């Protein structure tokens, strides 16, 4: 490869600066200047140049956020100074008592307080050296946390590096630490749970658990899919809070390019603190993320050591906690809802109760196991909680109803009368009728949803009517709709009908992986659909693939391959695909040209490789026709071990599997 000319080096640097600027506008300031397409164009251009000139790649390049290698565990790291927790105040009196004590201990009145939203996430410490992100560490027990740098790098609002000019402008030394909260916005949380539901995975209870889970997964590629966000609230230099005033520190962090919550206030007295608390209590529901209260901090940092601690929490700050969003009500009935896969979900019908600004009259009970765990029966008084999830849930029985009645799962589907079965070892009951109208409705909603075929306007109201009137009997029928048919529906005018038709038309241009995803094959989520499309290059090849061939696709195991075979084993589904093809949907994609050098060979990667990330190595192997598996077994041909290889190496030795290094891998690739 020719050494990069000066001009290319300049181009690469200029592109990186542009991308960093736009990332900051978009992810930190929520105020983008260019379209997504323009942003993608810049990013692709940079990727192209870096691919042509690998010697120009630097670890802080915007292209390097994702693509770290899965790890086998996390390293424990001691914090530069303990990450403290906060004492709570649950009402105005407790808050007033805290503020009075602060004034007494400080020996004066007229103090200023910084009010911030208390984001419900997980606190995190970021260390920067030479202006570049060196380490991200979880709070852990406050003294020692876990190093999760590769995962944190995928969070777009975390700057990977700060230029010398930025450091200067923000008056920052080259070494500093930023502490703040990592969160999952509610939208991202809902999308993630929808996705998990489609893949038959268990859902996360709330955005905080989901964020904490995403920060602590071993594979950074998974964190990257989770759309986490990071809000900074402390600046430390040499393990100590940096400035004179906390408010100024926040402004300094913002000037350095960190995301600092703009919803903050410098309160001049107690009443202004209360005002801020009341204001956000009322507007809490409109925030894009969950908060559980307000943090109040004494602005003057010099007072902090004087104020001292109560146990583990500092006296200079307090968390005012909003009342949990729960309420008490009566279960009037328990009814069953049928989902796309035929799953029957018991739902509690409640006497309407206001919780956190909305009226709740339904709560999910998930399945029979959950009903038994709660011991809930019709007529009971229950506590209902609303988390970030749209669907409220029953958390416990408060008191048993006088004339309570047990709920039993029906043996016939309430929608179609089909047989209901509970598969051995599963907690779910399912309707087995393939033509159950509820399944039809749900499968159309899935197909049309955002992230799948993205047919805007095709929501509950429209789909219900289309299904009820028999206008749509399967997803291919969507493409047989015309204006005359649509105009027979309620609340459908000329203009909305045209909009729907335009949306349907536009969906035909979506790539093959969306079509595969849209079919609603069990266990085939967004990512699996992508891998399948890439591997087979056409729906025809996918339909004809034998189980062993399917399992050559990364991440496809026996469970998924069996589900795919089962799906295409049904004549009905084959017909459906044909109809979609006729309608003009994309049935071909770009097949990745794979070599044959490593065909039939299975590799396992372990430890840290020197010249490639694990992801790169995996791609190289797969492009040469090899397969990469996550665990060592008798079927493994080679284990490629880097430094600090752990249990997989031991397993390979135990089973007598060949162990090679990165060099030998490269030689095999030629
Ligand atoms: S200050 C001593 N500020 O709340 C300082 N914490 O209950 C402690 N949190 O562990 C942190 N938003 O995870 C601070 N604006 C904010 C916060 C915040 C959320 C979380 C943080 C902390 C917990 C304390």
XYZ file of C-alpha atoms and ligand atoms in Angstrom:
694
model
C 0.000 0.000 0.000
C 1.400 3.385 -0.984
C 2.065 5.712 1.911
C -0.660 8.297 2.246
C 0.197 11.566 0.651
C 0.043 14.747 2.664
C -3.129 15.691 0.855
C -4.888 12.485 1.926
C -3.731 12.945 5.501
C -5.194 16.431 5.448
C -8.459 15.197 3.946
C -8.785 12.537 6.612
C -8.194 15.022 9.394
C -10.570 17.542 7.916
C -13.279 14.900 7.599
C -12.777 13.790 11.194
C -13.115 17.354 12.421
C -16.288 17.829 10.392
C -17.773 14.584 11.665
C -16.880 15.415 15.269
C -18.496 18.800 14.845
C -21.715 17.288 13.479
C -21.743 14.520 16.096
C -21.587 17.231 18.743
C -24.433 19.176 17.101
C -26.559 16.075 16.800
C -25.860 13.961 19.870
C -24.857 16.585 22.416
C -26.758 19.706 21.454
C -29.741 17.920 19.849
C -29.479 20.535 17.128
C -28.194 19.010 13.889
C -26.998 21.246 11.103
C -26.959 18.725 8.272
C -29.243 15.916 7.134
C -28.608 12.316 8.150
C -27.754 11.573 4.545
C -25.094 14.258 4.473
C -23.669 12.986 7.738
C -23.579 9.432 6.386
C -21.850 10.696 3.285
C -19.041 12.239 5.346
C -18.724 9.102 7.426
C -18.596 6.843 4.374
C -15.987 9.034 2.779
C -13.837 8.784 5.903
C -14.343 5.015 6.054
C -13.291 4.745 2.422
C -10.114 6.750 2.967
C -9.231 4.829 6.107
C -9.756 1.529 4.314
C -7.426 2.637 1.537
C -4.863 3.997 4.002
C -5.014 1.872 7.146
C -1.851 3.541 8.448
C -3.892 6.704 8.942
C -6.398 5.078 11.299
C -6.222 6.413 14.842
C -8.090 5.012 17.843
C -10.018 8.247 18.330
C -11.340 8.355 14.762
C -15.153 8.651 14.656
C -15.172 5.410 12.632
C -13.695 3.544 15.587
C -16.527 3.907 18.055
C -17.893 0.469 17.413
C -16.015 -2.652 16.540
C -14.197 -3.463 19.711
C -13.946 -7.118 20.460
C -16.203 -9.070 22.794
C -14.479 -9.555 26.101
C -14.451 -12.381 28.552
C -14.907 -10.252 31.637
C -14.256 -6.797 33.025
C -11.205 -5.512 34.819
C -11.744 -3.901 38.199
C -10.423 -0.373 38.568
C -10.090 1.786 41.670
C -11.643 5.258 41.356
C -9.421 8.330 41.719
C -11.699 9.282 44.599
C -14.839 7.532 45.837
C -18.014 7.896 43.792
C -20.478 8.931 46.454
C -24.183 8.441 46.728
C -26.785 10.927 47.909
C -29.105 11.189 50.849
C -32.758 11.534 49.933
C -35.465 13.990 50.896
C -38.989 12.739 50.323
C -40.925 15.913 51.019
C -40.626 19.659 51.452
C -39.987 19.453 55.217
C -37.052 17.113 54.822
C -35.620 19.322 52.116
C -36.081 22.411 54.284
C -34.317 20.704 57.196
C -31.380 19.842 54.932
C -31.071 23.409 53.666
C -31.229 24.838 57.176
C -28.477 22.472 58.354
C -26.306 23.498 55.402
C -26.630 27.159 56.350
C -25.864 26.419 59.987
C -22.767 24.380 59.176
C -21.578 26.956 56.631
C -22.136 29.653 59.206
C -23.957 31.939 56.800
C -27.086 32.602 54.759
C -27.470 33.636 51.136
C -26.067 30.437 49.642
C -26.670 29.499 46.022
C -27.778 26.028 44.954
C -27.496 24.221 41.647
C -30.653 22.264 40.777
C -30.315 19.384 38.314
C -32.606 16.633 37.128
C -31.845 13.307 38.740
C -31.620 11.072 35.700
C -32.500 7.468 36.354
C -29.513 5.656 34.945
C -26.141 4.525 36.133
C -23.224 6.729 37.122
C -19.980 6.449 35.236
C -16.474 7.930 35.406
C -14.591 8.848 32.222
C -10.846 9.480 32.326
C -9.185 11.571 29.626
C -5.466 11.802 28.964
C -3.844 13.929 26.290
C -7.366 14.984 25.462
C -8.414 11.433 24.517
C -10.802 9.089 26.285
C -8.646 6.607 28.160
C -11.079 4.758 30.347
C -14.720 4.452 31.284
C -15.480 2.874 34.636
C -18.793 2.012 36.312
C -19.505 3.199 39.833
C -19.289 -0.330 41.237
C -19.240 -0.159 45.028
C -18.140 3.474 44.900
C -14.449 2.689 45.456
C -13.861 0.094 42.764
C -15.737 -0.148 39.508
C -15.516 -2.117 36.288
C -13.676 -0.942 33.218
C -16.167 -0.725 30.359
C -14.269 1.553 27.959
C -15.052 -0.331 24.748
C -18.755 -0.096 25.526
C -18.652 3.552 26.544
C -16.890 4.462 23.298
C -20.026 3.473 21.392
C -22.070 6.175 23.142
C -22.244 9.010 20.663
C -22.528 11.831 23.179
C -19.211 10.791 24.751
C -16.365 12.617 22.981
C -13.554 10.232 22.029
C -11.088 13.078 21.958
C -10.867 16.820 22.461
C -8.632 18.910 20.266
C -5.897 21.067 21.773
C -7.957 24.102 20.813
C -11.023 22.793 22.644
C -8.999 21.964 25.745
C -7.631 25.475 25.698
C -10.986 27.115 25.150
C -12.532 25.109 27.994
C -9.467 25.745 30.206
C -8.949 22.027 30.692
C -5.683 20.275 31.492
C -4.701 17.260 29.389
C -5.636 14.891 32.177
C -9.058 15.114 33.724
C -12.041 13.037 34.739
C -15.712 13.517 33.949
C -18.434 11.865 35.970
C -22.023 11.673 34.955
C -25.020 9.499 34.256
C -25.410 7.011 31.444
C -29.037 6.523 30.472
C -31.296 4.935 27.900
C -33.876 7.348 26.488
C -37.467 6.094 26.735
C -37.856 5.751 22.957
C -34.730 3.655 22.671
C -35.953 1.556 25.582
C -39.323 0.935 23.977
C -37.776 0.020 20.648
C -35.389 -2.333 22.336
C -38.190 -4.088 24.186
C -40.287 -4.337 21.020
C -37.321 -5.922 19.352
C -36.739 -8.321 22.214
C -40.390 -9.263 22.186
C -40.229 -10.091 18.482
C -37.241 -12.271 19.181
C -38.998 -13.958 22.069
C -36.473 -12.623 24.576
C -37.437 -11.426 28.018
C -38.072 -7.690 28.254
C -36.275 -5.223 30.505
C -38.364 -3.824 33.342
C -37.264 -0.197 32.961
C -34.762 2.023 31.142
C -32.348 2.037 34.072
C -31.955 -1.750 34.094
C -31.698 -1.726 30.324
C -28.970 0.947 30.405
C -27.039 -0.841 33.135
C -27.340 -4.077 31.181
C -26.143 -2.468 27.963
C -23.129 -0.908 29.689
C -22.138 -4.251 31.128
C -22.519 -6.578 28.137
C -19.308 -8.179 26.985
C -19.784 -7.337 23.318
C -19.550 -3.596 22.525
C -21.441 -4.192 19.275
C -24.491 -4.833 21.405
C -23.976 -1.685 23.447
C -23.754 0.238 20.169
C -27.234 -0.911 19.176
C -28.708 0.434 22.386
C -28.595 4.187 21.754
C -27.349 5.168 25.177
C -26.737 8.734 26.195
C -24.327 10.289 28.671
C -24.920 13.461 30.723
C -21.929 14.930 32.539
C -22.253 16.481 36.014
C -18.801 16.493 37.620
C -15.394 17.618 36.458
C -12.401 16.300 38.393
C -8.712 17.085 38.114
C -6.331 14.891 40.113
C -9.300 13.202 41.732
C -10.751 16.450 43.083
C -13.606 18.603 41.924
C -12.002 21.226 39.773
C -13.461 24.724 40.015
C -14.751 27.286 42.494
C -18.395 26.914 41.633
C -20.308 23.844 40.536
C -22.362 25.902 38.068
C -19.164 27.027 36.341
C -17.905 23.448 36.186
C -21.057 22.475 34.345
C -20.570 25.305 31.880
C -16.956 24.326 31.425
C -17.975 20.732 30.683
C -20.472 21.969 28.112
C -17.821 24.179 26.512
C -15.547 21.144 26.254
C -18.223 19.355 24.225
C -19.813 17.145 26.865
C -23.548 16.828 27.078
C -24.659 18.764 30.135
C -28.329 18.844 30.897
C -29.679 22.270 29.880
C -32.579 21.686 32.266
C -30.766 23.064 35.302
C -31.038 26.175 37.459
C -28.895 28.244 39.753
C -31.284 28.876 42.665
C -30.657 31.940 44.818
C -32.755 30.717 47.751
C -34.930 27.922 49.050
C -38.050 29.085 47.230
C -36.282 28.934 43.910
C -35.271 25.335 44.656
C -38.916 24.493 45.342
C -39.988 26.218 42.170
C -37.607 24.111 40.109
C -38.826 20.935 41.829
C -42.497 21.763 41.193
C -41.867 22.782 37.609
C -40.256 19.465 36.711
C -42.680 17.398 38.699
C -45.376 18.745 36.390
C -43.344 18.426 33.206
C -41.742 15.126 34.089
C -43.886 13.121 31.689
C -42.781 15.184 28.725
C -39.086 14.390 29.171
C -37.467 11.976 26.723
C -35.892 10.051 29.628
C -36.881 8.982 33.110
C -36.015 10.979 36.197
C -36.671 9.983 39.779
C -36.109 13.359 41.382
C -34.034 16.506 41.546
C -30.448 16.809 42.775
C -29.660 19.975 44.709
C -25.987 20.884 45.226
C -24.363 23.744 47.094
C -22.841 25.868 44.361
C -19.717 27.016 46.203
C -17.245 24.117 45.996
C -15.008 25.541 48.734
C -17.808 24.874 51.217
C -18.005 21.174 50.400
C -15.163 19.929 52.660
C -16.501 22.107 55.476
C -19.930 20.566 55.222
C -18.632 17.007 55.425
C -20.564 13.761 55.257
C -23.377 11.762 56.715
C -22.212 8.151 56.340
C -21.498 7.672 52.651
C -23.259 10.756 51.339
C -22.031 14.346 51.287
C -23.950 17.058 53.155
C -23.471 19.506 50.299
C -25.950 17.734 48.068
C -29.299 16.012 48.376
C -31.700 14.115 46.151
C -35.304 15.244 46.316
C -37.221 12.122 45.306
C -40.509 12.337 43.479
C -43.172 9.947 44.643
C -42.919 6.624 42.818
C -45.324 6.453 39.952
C -47.607 3.880 41.388
C -51.189 3.700 42.523
C -53.616 1.375 44.181
C -56.735 0.045 42.523
C -58.988 -2.974 42.065
C -58.667 -5.729 39.489
C -62.110 -5.821 37.884
C -61.327 -8.544 35.424
C -58.486 -10.459 33.814
C -58.729 -10.886 30.067
C -56.513 -12.422 27.463
C -54.771 -10.691 24.553
C -53.415 -12.614 21.574
C -50.094 -11.569 20.004
C -48.443 -12.092 16.625
C -46.881 -15.386 17.601
C -50.187 -16.507 19.083
C -48.993 -15.859 22.613
C -51.817 -15.313 25.090
C -51.084 -12.502 27.524
C -53.316 -12.087 30.567
C -54.147 -8.419 31.129
C -55.637 -6.950 34.306
C -58.640 -4.659 33.694
C -58.476 -2.109 36.462
C -60.755 0.449 38.054
C -59.236 3.589 36.457
C -56.565 5.193 38.650
C -54.439 8.302 37.964
C -50.713 7.576 38.045
C -48.107 10.170 37.164
C -50.345 12.313 35.025
C -52.272 9.655 33.101
C -55.180 7.399 33.876
C -54.323 3.737 34.033
C -56.982 1.113 33.425
C -54.968 -1.858 32.146
C -51.874 -3.603 33.400
C -50.044 -6.574 31.991
C -49.752 -9.775 33.982
C -47.329 -11.363 31.464
C -48.229 -15.053 31.916
C -49.572 -17.694 34.303
C -46.270 -17.941 36.185
C -46.473 -14.237 36.971
C -50.097 -14.513 38.128
C -49.095 -17.320 40.461
C -46.066 -15.436 41.718
C -48.218 -12.414 42.552
C -51.057 -14.564 43.866
C -53.470 -12.149 42.214
C -57.155 -12.898 41.653
C -60.043 -10.920 40.190
C -61.441 -8.570 42.846
C -58.105 -7.980 44.650
C -56.710 -4.546 45.559
C -53.341 -4.233 43.853
C -50.432 -1.819 43.556
C -49.780 -0.797 39.951
C -46.549 0.798 38.805
C -45.719 2.708 35.675
C -42.092 2.506 34.663
C -40.606 3.730 31.411
C -42.533 0.959 29.774
C -45.771 2.094 28.204
C -47.596 -0.829 29.729
C -48.131 -0.515 33.483
C -47.766 -3.607 35.602
C -49.155 -5.066 38.778
C -46.383 -5.217 41.383
C -48.184 -6.781 44.349
C -51.503 -7.620 45.930
C -52.379 -5.093 48.638
C -55.426 -6.921 49.993
C -57.478 -9.862 48.818
C -60.948 -9.135 47.505
C -63.879 -10.393 49.594
C -65.404 -12.292 46.723
C -62.286 -12.966 44.752
C -62.200 -15.213 41.724
C -59.305 -17.154 40.265
C -58.330 -16.534 36.679
C -57.850 -19.522 34.464
C -56.216 -19.541 31.099
C -58.893 -20.414 28.510
C -58.404 -23.662 26.620
C -59.738 -21.965 23.478
C -58.391 -18.789 21.901
C -60.719 -15.864 22.704
C -60.189 -14.485 19.199
C -60.741 -17.550 17.039
C -61.685 -20.473 19.269
C -58.512 -22.319 18.263
C -56.743 -24.697 20.631
C -54.523 -23.173 23.278
C -51.420 -25.082 24.288
C -48.642 -24.543 26.769
C -45.375 -25.906 25.473
C -43.432 -28.019 27.954
C -40.881 -25.921 29.777
C -42.265 -22.579 28.545
C -44.291 -20.169 30.608
C -46.397 -18.989 27.662
C -49.689 -20.281 26.351
C -50.215 -20.073 22.612
C -53.085 -20.281 20.149
C -52.127 -22.895 17.577
C -54.529 -21.799 14.824
C -52.343 -20.499 12.003
C -55.224 -18.402 10.686
C -56.115 -16.766 13.981
C -57.204 -13.193 13.172
C -55.285 -11.800 16.121
C -52.082 -13.262 14.750
C -52.904 -11.773 11.376
C -53.452 -8.327 12.844
C -50.267 -8.441 14.855
C -48.208 -9.767 11.963
C -49.385 -6.917 9.742
C -48.580 -4.378 12.446
C -45.109 -5.861 12.757
C -44.547 -5.834 9.008
C -45.622 -2.208 8.674
C -43.828 -0.933 11.769
C -40.942 1.497 11.912
C -37.670 -0.381 11.598
C -39.352 -3.009 9.425
C -41.193 -1.910 6.254
C -41.840 1.484 7.759
C -45.327 2.079 6.347
C -46.368 5.145 8.263
C -50.083 5.450 8.953
C -50.610 1.723 9.074
C -51.281 1.513 12.793
C -53.886 -0.189 14.967
C -56.896 1.711 13.653
C -56.227 1.043 9.988
C -55.026 -2.535 10.406
C -58.064 -3.487 12.495
C -60.396 -2.320 9.771
C -58.381 -3.904 6.973
C -58.332 -7.238 8.792
C -61.971 -7.148 9.854
C -63.205 -6.417 6.361
C -61.000 -9.082 4.887
C -59.177 -6.553 2.715
C -55.862 -7.814 4.025
C -55.508 -11.520 4.740
C -51.727 -11.579 4.763
C -48.937 -9.029 4.464
C -48.784 -9.373 0.671
C -52.361 -8.089 0.458
C -51.064 -4.709 1.612
C -49.641 -4.322 -1.886
C -53.001 -5.083 -3.476
C -54.711 -2.165 -1.787
C -55.923 0.636 -3.995
C -57.667 3.909 -3.445
C -61.148 2.531 -4.019
C -60.640 -0.096 -1.290
C -59.148 2.368 1.145
C -61.954 4.864 0.630
C -64.506 2.337 1.862
C -62.921 2.562 5.329
C -64.005 4.782 8.179
C -62.182 8.049 8.680
C -60.331 7.678 5.412
C -60.323 10.656 3.067
C -58.859 11.118 -0.355
C -55.689 12.627 1.052
C -54.951 10.069 3.782
C -55.654 7.257 1.332
C -53.082 8.690 -1.041
C -50.574 9.068 1.799
C -50.980 5.425 2.761
C -50.545 4.336 -0.859
C -47.408 6.459 -1.181
C -46.001 4.923 1.979
C -46.761 1.436 0.681
C -45.098 2.242 -2.616
C -42.005 3.604 -0.866
C -41.681 0.468 1.234
C -41.004 -1.571 -1.913
C -37.595 0.022 -2.131
C -36.431 -1.211 1.254
C -33.600 -3.732 1.212
C -33.930 -7.499 1.414
C -33.079 -7.720 5.103
C -36.169 -5.677 6.002
C -38.348 -8.009 3.966
C -36.876 -11.018 5.771
C -37.362 -9.292 9.117
C -40.917 -8.391 8.141
C -41.921 -11.990 7.504
C -41.987 -12.446 11.255
C -40.068 -15.701 11.426
C -39.644 -16.726 15.051
C -36.271 -15.676 16.511
C -35.335 -13.726 13.382
C -34.861 -10.164 14.585
C -33.342 -7.182 12.887
C -29.736 -8.307 13.114
C -30.303 -11.933 12.201
C -32.276 -10.785 9.166
C -29.336 -8.642 8.114
C -26.879 -11.487 8.469
C -29.155 -13.825 6.535
C -29.626 -11.318 3.711
C -25.913 -10.741 3.488
C -25.075 -14.408 3.530
C -27.627 -15.676 1.051
C -28.078 -12.624 -1.121
C -31.607 -13.585 -2.125
C -34.785 -14.856 -0.581
C -34.680 -17.817 -2.931
C -31.316 -18.976 -1.602
C -32.560 -18.494 1.946
C -35.695 -20.523 1.296
C -33.705 -23.351 -0.231
C -31.029 -23.435 2.468
C -30.694 -26.599 4.488
C -30.376 -26.414 8.223
C -26.564 -26.904 8.101
C -26.256 -24.127 5.540
C -28.299 -21.806 7.694
C -26.012 -22.489 10.601
C -23.055 -21.276 8.584
C -24.451 -17.800 9.075
C -22.885 -16.058 12.041
C -25.109 -16.084 15.114
C -27.512 -18.628 13.664
C -27.742 -21.736 15.811
C -30.007 -24.793 15.807
C -32.949 -22.952 17.368
C -33.013 -20.202 14.739
C -32.257 -22.493 11.808
C -35.075 -24.807 12.846
C -37.486 -21.880 13.039
C -36.494 -20.756 9.533
C -36.896 -24.252 8.099
C -40.248 -24.595 9.801
C -41.400 -21.269 8.387
C -40.487 -22.050 4.785
C -41.705 -25.610 5.224
C -45.240 -24.201 5.136
C -46.628 -23.901 1.622
C -48.622 -20.873 2.765
C -45.466 -18.971 3.611
C -43.779 -19.854 0.327
C -46.842 -18.495 -1.487
C -46.642 -15.362 0.608
C -43.057 -14.747 -0.458
C -44.010 -15.269 -4.088
C -46.801 -12.738 -3.752
C -44.424 -10.210 -2.206
C -42.024 -10.786 -5.048
C -44.775 -10.183 -7.577
C -45.697 -6.989 -5.773
C -42.210 -5.739 -6.527
C -40.426 -5.975 -3.187
C -36.690 -6.483 -3.106
C -35.939 -10.158 -3.069
C -32.259 -9.810 -3.803
C -29.566 -8.030 -1.927
C -25.888 -7.704 -2.081
C -24.354 -11.012 -1.359
C -21.009 -10.600 0.268
C -18.489 -12.288 -1.951
C -16.881 -14.879 0.245
C -13.649 -16.674 -0.545
C -13.126 -20.395 -0.147
C -9.685 -20.511 1.464
C -11.128 -21.310 4.874
C -14.315 -23.003 3.716
C -15.624 -25.564 6.163
C -13.277 -24.485 8.926
C -14.515 -23.271 12.273
C -12.514 -20.817 14.338
C -12.795 -19.459 17.849
C -11.151 -16.157 18.750
C -9.906 -15.486 22.240
C -7.730 -12.942 24.018
C -6.461 -9.668 22.599
C -5.088 -9.746 19.076
C -2.427 -7.266 18.170
C -3.119 -6.200 14.618
C -6.868 -6.700 14.359
C -9.853 -6.124 16.529
C -11.797 -9.306 17.060
C -14.474 -8.009 14.774
C -11.999 -7.405 11.987
C -10.520 -10.866 12.423
C -13.976 -12.359 12.312
C -14.777 -10.511 9.093
C -11.513 -11.652 7.510
C -12.246 -15.260 8.379
C -15.833 -15.071 7.240
C -14.882 -13.357 4.015
C -12.544 -16.261 3.350
C -15.431 -18.676 3.824
C -14.626 -19.715 7.388
C -16.968 -19.720 10.335
C -16.369 -18.075 13.675
C -17.973 -19.559 16.714
C -18.213 -18.197 20.232
C -17.312 -21.350 22.104
C -14.772 -24.133 21.795
C -16.050 -27.627 21.100
C -14.881 -30.778 19.369
C -16.084 -29.230 16.125
C -13.672 -26.295 16.429
C -10.798 -26.522 13.951
C -8.623 -23.714 15.305
C -8.519 -21.465 18.307
C -6.803 -18.167 17.551
C -5.319 -16.968 20.807
C -4.142 -13.445 21.487
C -2.601 -12.169 24.686
C -4.459 -12.739 27.932
C -6.439 -15.609 26.451
C -8.473 -17.274 29.173
C -10.817 -20.188 29.606
C -11.298 -20.818 25.890
C -7.611 -21.536 25.550
C -7.781 -24.016 28.430
C -10.774 -25.680 26.831
C -8.941 -25.955 23.482
C -5.991 -27.641 25.170
C -8.295 -29.981 27.026
C -10.015 -31.038 23.788
C -6.813 -31.128 21.766
C -7.959 -28.383 19.378
C -5.176 -26.671 17.390
C -4.176 -23.319 18.876
C -2.656 -20.744 16.527
C -1.637 -17.096 16.744
C -2.564 -14.037 14.755
C 0.440 -14.489 12.431
C -0.583 -18.015 11.491
C -4.111 -16.833 10.880
C -2.792 -14.233 8.444
C -0.712 -16.891 6.715
C -3.776 -19.088 6.282
C -5.593 -16.160 4.753
C -2.690 -15.722 2.370
S -24.445 13.805 41.921
C -22.179 12.964 45.589
N -26.068 14.596 40.002
O -28.080 9.641 41.505
C -22.644 13.087 44.224
N -26.142 12.336 40.731
O -28.442 8.839 44.366
C -23.509 12.014 43.738
N -27.742 10.933 39.530
O -25.145 7.774 41.979
C -23.918 12.178 42.341
N -28.474 12.498 38.172
O -26.168 7.841 39.621
C -25.656 13.576 40.781
N -27.442 15.370 38.290
C -27.026 14.375 39.072
C -27.550 13.075 38.967
C -27.089 12.072 39.823
C -28.558 11.229 38.526
C -27.617 9.609 40.176
C -26.194 9.094 40.263
C -25.915 8.916 41.724
C -27.290 8.784 42.295
C -27.265 9.218 43.749
